Amino acid sequence: MPVRAGLFVEGPPPALLAGHCRGCANHHFPRQPVCPYCSAETVDEVLLRGPGRLWVHTAVTAAPPGYEGEVPYGFGVVELPEGLRVVGRLTEAEPARLRPGQPMVLAVVPLHVDDEGREVLTYAFAPGDTEPRDR
Amino acid sequence: MRAVEVAGIGIHPFGRHGDRTVTDMGVTAVRGALAEAGVGRGGFQAAFCGTAYGGVATGHKVLGALGMTGMPIVDVEAGCASGSAALMLASSAIAAGQYDTVVVLGVEKMPKGIIRSSFFEPWQEEAGLAATPAYFALRAARLMATSGVTKDHLAAVVVKNRRQGVGNPDAMFRAEVTAEDVLGSRLVCEPLHLWMLCSPNEGAAAVVLRAAGSSGARPGAGAGPAPVRLAAAVLRSHLPGAVLSESTPLAGLVDDSVVPPTTLAARVAYEMAGVGPEDLHVVECQDTDAARELLSYEELGLCAPGAAADLLDSGATSLGGRLPVNPSGGLLSKGEPLGASALGQVVELVRQLRGEAGPRQVPGARVALSHTVGRGANAGVVVLTR
């Protein structure tokens, strides 16, 4: 089950549930009823599937508050062709094995198993070999 | 608008203080500030208290313990800039003529370890996205990718601030460190090592603000120290779109032109004070992590964009240089009690402007700037002059 409803679709292929504003033409994530950039209420839901390019990255080496999954894990920002920079987990936990600008594909990854035995899932980015389309 | 002065300052040292409560620490700081200002019970008309983790009615508990209530007491939360927010509210009220004398305090007793913040939704914690040091690390990595800043520069900021903190009796860490020590400490999030991050801790600081020229002092009180003018106290929040903003959004735009909140606040503060960055003699800035100090150089206009490493390398921002930054040792030496950190900076700068900073005195300092920025986003810039 997704860590929160309304963030992503599992697929395959997976996709982020984003908003696109008819007023300012910007995308945002997660989808909001009001555009966070221009305050217009003309937001449509769109699916963003990537691939994108890695913009900046690091790795988390100690579990942050409230996190029950494995460490270390990758953490970074990926630029999507729609003009959006998205913060997310990276499947690669060794920063030296990633370089800014490289193609990244969207993935859905397990976080942990909850009290009722269900696998909790979230979105993440994985190194890929598919070049993103130009903006 | 009336001019505003700092009539008195007080501080409880920053550190770990066992069973001492936020009330205990706040009482120490407020008593110190009132004593310097010659103000007693009934001598002030309002109080503003900055705190993020203090809980309900923190300011009331501190002033209640002193038997000084009845006036409006307002708790203010603005993350790392909570004290700047309290100063802004207090100074605006005095300038407008609402009050003549106001107590401003900041208090905090932080939990240990990575700061847990109610800012994040539970699912963000569960997904590992509430990793505050990782956001700092991404900001550091971008700074390194877009300027001449290297990991050696990050270590050099720590070495500088820890050296300066040796002379500050109110700091938590008062031992010098070497770059090798810093780079050899545990890697938290590449490129940030443990010693490049400040320690959340405990402490309190307070000031008494007063309309310039008003007496305010109780009969029989001495003249007290020469007043320092509060020339600007400005708070700003973030504009949308910057993915690595202190507002920690989950996404942003492919747009590097979004003006950061520190710059928004600094522009207004410089205009209010009638000074520019070239007029400053001493600065206390947000050094939550070593890269944050270097970013602050750029965002405050202390150097051109991309030139923070050069400014650090030149020695200008070290004690003895042209524009010492964080002579108190910064948060890297003092630790960071969120609500108290901005007022701790102001206490340091008032000492600098009075010539009372001892071994870390910046000779002849007459124009000083305090800067805090953090979650919200909130950025506070305060200009003090004499």
Coordinates of N, CA and C in Angstrom, one line a residue, chain B residues 228-374:
Chain B
V228 N 22.3 51.0 22.4 CA 22.6 50.7 21.0 C 21.3 50.8 20.2
R229 N 21.3 51.4 19.0 CA 20.1 51.6 18.2 C 19.8 50.3 17.5
L230 N 18.5 50.0 17.5 CA 18.0 48.9 16.7 C 17.5 49.5 15.4
A231 N 18.3 49.5 14.4 CA 18.0 50.2 13.2 C 17.0 49.5 12.2
A232 N 17.0 48.2 12.3 CA 16.0 47.4 11.5 C 15.9 46.0 12.1
A233 N 14.6 45.5 12.1 CA 14.4 44.1 12.5 C 13.3 43.6 11.5
V234 N 13.8 42.8 10.6 CA 12.9 42.5 9.4 C 12.8 40.9 9.3
L235 N 11.5 40.5 9.1 CA 11.3 39.1 8.9 C 10.6 38.9 7.5
R236 N 11.1 37.9 6.8 CA 10.4 37.5 5.6 C 10.3 36.0 5.5
S237 N 9.3 35.6 4.7 CA 9.1 34.2 4.4 C 9.6 33.9 3.0
H238 N 9.5 32.6 2.5 CA 10.0 32.3 1.2 C 9.0 32.6 0.1
L239 N 9.5 32.7 -1.1 CA 8.7 32.8 -2.3 C 8.6 31.4 -2.8
P240 N 7.5 31.0 -3.5 CA 7.4 29.6 -4.0 C 8.4 29.3 -5.2
G241 N 8.8 28.1 -5.3 CA 9.5 27.6 -6.5 C 10.9 27.1 -6.3
A242 N 11.5 27.5 -5.2 CA 12.9 27.0 -5.0 C 12.9 25.7 -4.2
V243 N 13.3 24.6 -4.9 CA 13.1 23.3 -4.3 C 14.0 23.1 -3.1
L244 N 15.1 23.8 -2.9 CA 16.0 23.6 -1.8 C 15.7 24.7 -0.7
S245 N 14.7 25.5 -0.9 CA 14.3 26.5 0.1 C 14.2 25.9 1.5
E246 N 14.4 26.7 2.5 CA 14.2 26.3 3.9 C 12.8 25.9 4.2
S247 N 11.9 26.2 3.2 CA 10.5 25.7 3.4 C 10.4 24.2 3.1
T248 N 11.5 23.6 2.7 CA 11.5 22.1 2.5 C 10.3 21.6 1.7
P249 N 10.0 22.1 0.5 CA 8.9 21.6 -0.3 C 9.3 20.2 -0.9
L250 N 8.3 19.5 -1.4 CA 8.6 18.2 -2.1 C 9.0 18.4 -3.5
A251 N 8.7 19.6 -4.0 CA 9.1 19.9 -5.4 C 9.2 21.4 -5.6
G252 N 9.9 21.7 -6.7 CA 10.0 23.2 -7.1 C 10.2 23.3 -8.6
L253 N 10.4 24.5 -9.0 CA 10.5 24.7 -10.5 C 11.9 24.6 -11.0
V254 N 12.1 24.4 -12.2 CA 13.4 24.5 -12.9 C 13.6 26.0 -13.1
D255 N 14.0 26.7 -12.0 CA 14.1 28.1 -12.0 C 15.1 28.5 -10.9
D256 N 16.2 29.1 -11.3 CA 17.2 29.4 -10.3 C 17.1 30.9 -10.0
S257 N 16.1 31.6 -10.4 CA 16.0 33.0 -10.1 C 15.1 33.4 -9.0
V258 N 14.6 32.4 -8.2 CA 13.7 32.7 -7.1 C 14.6 33.4 -6.0
V259 N 14.2 34.5 -5.5 CA 15.0 35.3 -4.5 C 14.8 34.6 -3.2
P260 N 15.8 34.2 -2.5 CA 15.7 33.6 -1.2 C 15.2 34.5 -0.1
P261 N 14.6 34.0 1.0 CA 14.0 34.8 2.0 C 15.1 35.7 2.7
T262 N 16.3 35.2 2.9 CA 17.3 36.0 3.5 C 17.6 37.3 2.7
T263 N 17.6 37.1 1.4 CA 17.9 38.3 0.5 C 16.7 39.3 0.6
L264 N 15.5 38.7 0.6 CA 14.3 39.6 0.8 C 14.3 40.4 2.0
A265 N 14.7 39.7 3.2 CA 14.8 40.4 4.5 C 15.9 41.4 4.5
A266 N 17.1 41.0 3.9 CA 18.3 41.9 4.0 C 18.0 43.2 3.2
R267 N 17.4 43.1 2.0 CA 17.2 44.3 1.2 C 16.4 45.3 2.0
V268 N 15.3 44.8 2.7 CA 14.5 45.8 3.4 C 15.2 46.3 4.7
A269 N 16.0 45.4 5.3 CA 16.7 45.9 6.5 C 17.8 46.9 6.1
Y270 N 18.5 46.7 5.0 CA 19.5 47.7 4.6 C 18.8 49.0 4.3
E271 N 17.7 49.0 3.7 CA 17.0 50.2 3.3 C 16.5 50.9 4.6
M272 N 15.9 50.2 5.5 CA 15.4 50.8 6.8 C 16.5 51.4 7.6
A273 N 17.7 50.7 7.6 CA 18.8 51.2 8.4 C 19.6 52.2 7.7
G274 N 19.4 52.4 6.4 CA 20.2 53.4 5.6 C 21.7 52.9 5.5
V275 N 21.9 51.6 5.5 CA 23.3 51.1 5.3 C 23.3 50.1 4.2
G276 N 24.4 49.7 3.7 CA 24.6 48.6 2.8 C 25.5 47.6 3.3
P277 N 25.7 46.5 2.7 CA 26.6 45.5 3.2 C 28.0 46.0 3.3
E278 N 28.4 47.0 2.5 CA 29.8 47.5 2.6 C 30.0 48.3 3.8
D279 N 28.9 48.7 4.5 CA 29.0 49.5 5.8 C 29.1 48.7 7.0
L280 N 29.0 47.4 6.9 CA 28.9 46.5 8.1 C 30.3 46.3 8.7
H281 N 30.4 46.3 10.0 CA 31.7 46.0 10.7 C 31.7 44.6 11.3
V282 N 30.6 44.0 11.6 CA 30.5 42.7 12.2 C 29.2 42.0 11.9
V283 N 29.2 40.7 11.7 CA 28.0 40.0 11.3 C 27.9 38.7 12.2
E284 N 26.7 38.4 12.6 CA 26.4 37.1 13.2 C 25.4 36.4 12.2
C285 N 25.8 35.3 11.6 CA 24.9 34.7 10.6 C 24.6 33.3 10.9
Q286 N 23.5 32.8 10.3 CA 23.0 31.4 10.5 C 24.1 30.4 10.0
D287 N 24.7 29.7 10.9 CA 25.7 28.6 10.5 C 25.2 27.3 11.0
T288 N 23.9 27.0 10.8 CA 23.4 25.7 11.1 C 24.3 24.6 10.6
D289 N 24.7 24.7 9.4 CA 25.8 23.9 8.9 C 26.8 24.8 8.2
A290 N 28.0 24.2 8.0 CA 29.1 25.1 7.5 C 28.7 25.7 6.1
A291 N 28.0 25.0 5.3 CA 27.7 25.6 4.0 C 26.7 26.7 4.1
R292 N 25.8 26.6 5.1 CA 24.8 27.7 5.3 C 25.5 29.1 5.6
E293 N 26.6 29.1 6.3 CA 27.3 30.3 6.5 C 27.8 30.9 5.1
L294 N 28.3 30.1 4.3 CA 28.8 30.5 3.0 C 27.7 31.0 2.1
L295 N 26.6 30.3 2.1 CA 25.4 30.8 1.4 C 24.9 32.1 1.9
S296 N 25.0 32.3 3.2 CA 24.6 33.5 3.8 C 25.4 34.7 3.3
Y297 N 26.7 34.5 3.1 CA 27.6 35.6 2.6 C 27.0 36.1 1.3
E298 N 26.6 35.2 0.4 CA 26.0 35.6 -0.9 C 24.6 36.2 -0.7
E299 N 23.8 35.5 0.1 CA 22.4 36.0 0.2 C 22.3 37.3 0.9
L300 N 23.2 37.6 1.8 CA 23.2 38.9 2.5 C 24.0 40.0 1.7
G301 N 24.6 39.6 0.6 CA 25.3 40.6 -0.2 C 26.6 40.9 0.3
L302 N 27.2 40.1 1.2 CA 28.6 40.3 1.7 C 29.6 40.1 0.6
C303 N 29.2 39.3 -0.4 CA 30.1 39.0 -1.6 C 29.2 38.9 -2.8
A304 N 29.8 38.9 -3.9 CA 29.1 38.6 -5.2 C 28.7 37.2 -5.2
P305 N 27.6 36.9 -6.0 CA 27.2 35.5 -6.2 C 28.4 34.6 -6.6
G306 N 28.6 33.5 -6.0 CA 29.6 32.6 -6.4 C 31.0 32.9 -5.7
A307 N 31.1 34.0 -5.0 CA 32.4 34.4 -4.4 C 32.6 34.1 -2.9
A308 N 31.7 33.3 -2.3 CA 31.8 33.0 -0.9 C 33.1 32.4 -0.5
A309 N 33.6 31.4 -1.3 CA 34.8 30.8 -1.0 C 36.0 31.8 -1.0
D310 N 36.0 32.7 -2.0 CA 37.0 33.7 -2.1 C 37.0 34.6 -0.8
L311 N 35.8 35.0 -0.4 CA 35.7 35.8 0.8 C 36.2 35.1 2.0
L312 N 35.9 33.8 2.2 CA 36.4 33.1 3.3 C 37.9 32.9 3.2
D313 N 38.4 32.6 2.0 CA 39.9 32.4 1.8 C 40.7 33.7 2.1
S314 N 40.0 34.8 1.9 CA 40.7 36.1 2.0 C 41.0 36.4 3.5
G315 N 40.3 35.7 4.4 CA 40.4 36.0 5.8 C 39.5 37.1 6.3
A316 N 38.8 37.7 5.4 CA 38.0 38.9 5.7 C 37.0 38.6 6.8
T317 N 36.4 37.3 6.8 CA 35.4 37.0 7.7 C 35.9 36.4 9.0
S318 N 37.2 36.3 9.2 CA 37.7 35.9 10.5 C 38.0 37.1 11.4
L319 N 38.0 36.8 12.7 CA 38.4 37.9 13.7 C 39.7 38.4 13.2
G320 N 39.8 39.8 13.2 CA 41.0 40.4 12.6 C 40.9 40.8 11.2
G321 N 39.9 40.2 10.5 CA 39.7 40.6 9.1 C 38.8 41.8 8.9
R322 N 38.5 42.1 7.7 CA 37.7 43.3 7.3 C 36.3 43.2 7.9
L323 N 35.6 42.0 7.8 CA 34.3 41.9 8.3 C 34.1 40.6 9.0
P324 N 34.5 40.5 10.3 CA 34.3 39.3 11.0 C 32.9 38.7 11.0
V325 N 32.7 37.5 10.7 CA 31.4 36.8 10.8 C 31.5 35.8 11.9
N326 N 30.4 35.8 12.7 CA 30.3 34.9 13.9 C 31.5 35.0 14.9
P327 N 31.8 36.2 15.3 CA 32.8 36.3 16.4 C 32.4 35.6 17.6
S328 N 31.2 35.3 17.9 CA 30.7 34.6 19.0 C 31.1 33.1 19.0
G329 N 31.5 32.7 17.7 CA 31.7 31.3 17.5 C 30.6 30.7 16.7
G330 N 29.5 31.5 16.5 CA 28.4 31.0 15.7 C 27.7 29.9 16.4
L331 N 26.7 29.4 15.7 CA 25.9 28.2 16.2 C 26.8 27.0 16.2
L332 N 27.8 26.9 15.4 CA 28.7 25.8 15.4 C 29.5 25.7 16.7
S333 N 29.7 26.8 17.4 CA 30.3 26.8 18.8 C 29.3 26.9 19.9
K334 N 28.2 27.7 19.7 CA 27.3 27.9 20.7 C 26.2 26.8 20.8
G335 N 26.0 26.1 19.7 CA 24.9 25.2 19.6 C 23.6 26.0 19.3
E336 N 22.5 25.3 18.9 CA 21.4 26.1 18.4 C 20.1 25.8 19.3
P337 N 19.8 26.6 20.2 CA 18.5 26.6 20.9 C 17.6 27.5 20.0
L338 N 16.7 26.9 19.2 CA 16.1 27.6 18.1 C 15.5 29.0 18.5
G339 N 14.7 29.0 19.5 CA 14.0 30.3 19.8 C 15.0 31.3 20.4
A340 N 16.1 30.9 20.9 CA 17.1 31.8 21.6 C 18.2 32.2 20.7
S341 N 18.3 31.6 19.5 CA 19.5 31.8 18.7 C 19.6 33.2 18.2
A342 N 18.5 33.8 17.7 CA 18.6 35.1 17.1 C 18.9 36.2 18.2
L343 N 18.3 36.0 19.4 CA 18.5 37.0 20.5 C 19.9 36.8 21.0
G344 N 20.5 35.5 21.0 CA 21.8 35.3 21.3 C 22.8 36.1 20.4
Q345 N 22.5 36.1 19.1 CA 23.2 36.9 18.2 C 23.2 38.4 18.5
V346 N 22.0 38.8 18.9 CA 21.8 40.3 19.2 C 22.6 40.6 20.5
V347 N 22.6 39.7 21.5 CA 23.4 39.9 22.7 C 24.8 40.1 22.3
E348 N 25.3 39.2 21.5 CA 26.7 39.3 21.0 C 27.0 40.6 20.3
L349 N 26.1 41.0 19.4 CA 26.4 42.2 18.7 C 26.3 43.5 19.5
V350 N 25.4 43.5 20.5 CA 25.3 44.6 21.4 C 26.6 44.7 22.2
R351 N 27.1 43.6 22.6 CA 28.4 43.6 23.3 C 29.5 44.2 22.4
Q352 N 29.5 43.7 21.1 CA 30.5 44.2 20.2 C 30.4 45.7 20.0
L353 N 29.2 46.2 19.9 CA 29.0 47.7 19.6 C 29.3 48.5 20.9
R354 N 29.2 47.9 22.1 CA 29.6 48.6 23.3 C 31.1 48.5 23.6
G355 N 31.7 47.6 22.8 CA 33.2 47.4 23.1 C 33.4 46.5 24.3
E356 N 32.4 45.6 24.6 CA 32.5 44.7 25.8 C 32.7 43.2 25.4
A357 N 33.2 43.0 24.2 CA 33.3 41.6 23.7 C 34.6 40.9 24.1
G358 N 35.5 41.5 24.9 CA 36.7 40.9 25.4 C 37.6 40.4 24.3
P359 N 38.0 39.1 24.4 CA 39.0 38.6 23.4 C 38.5 38.5 22.0
R360 N 37.2 38.6 21.8 CA 36.7 38.5 20.4 C 36.2 39.8 19.9
Q361 N 36.6 40.9 20.6 CA 36.1 42.2 20.2 C 36.6 42.6 18.8
V362 N 35.6 43.1 18.0 CA 35.9 43.7 16.7 C 36.2 45.2 16.9
P363 N 37.4 45.6 16.7 CA 37.8 47.0 17.1 C 36.9 48.0 16.4
G364 N 36.3 49.0 17.1 CA 35.6 50.1 16.5 C 34.3 49.7 15.8
A365 N 33.7 48.6 16.2 CA 32.5 48.2 15.5 C 31.4 49.2 15.8
R366 N 30.7 49.7 14.7 CA 29.6 50.6 14.9 C 28.3 50.2 14.2
V367 N 28.5 49.2 13.2 CA 27.3 48.8 12.4 C 27.4 47.2 12.4
A368 N 26.3 46.6 12.9 CA 26.3 45.1 13.0 C 25.0 44.5 12.4
L369 N 25.2 43.3 11.9 CA 24.0 42.6 11.4 C 23.9 41.2 11.9
S370 N 22.6 40.9 12.3 CA 22.3 39.5 12.8 C 21.4 38.9 11.7
H371 N 21.6 37.6 11.4 CA 20.9 36.9 10.4 C 20.5 35.5 10.9
T372 N 19.2 35.2 10.8 CA 18.8 33.8 11.1 C 17.9 33.4 9.9
V373 N 17.9 32.1 9.6 CA 17.0 31.6 8.6 C 16.7 30.1 8.9
G374 N 15.5 29.7 8.6 CA 15.2 28.3 8.9 C 13.8 27.9 8.5

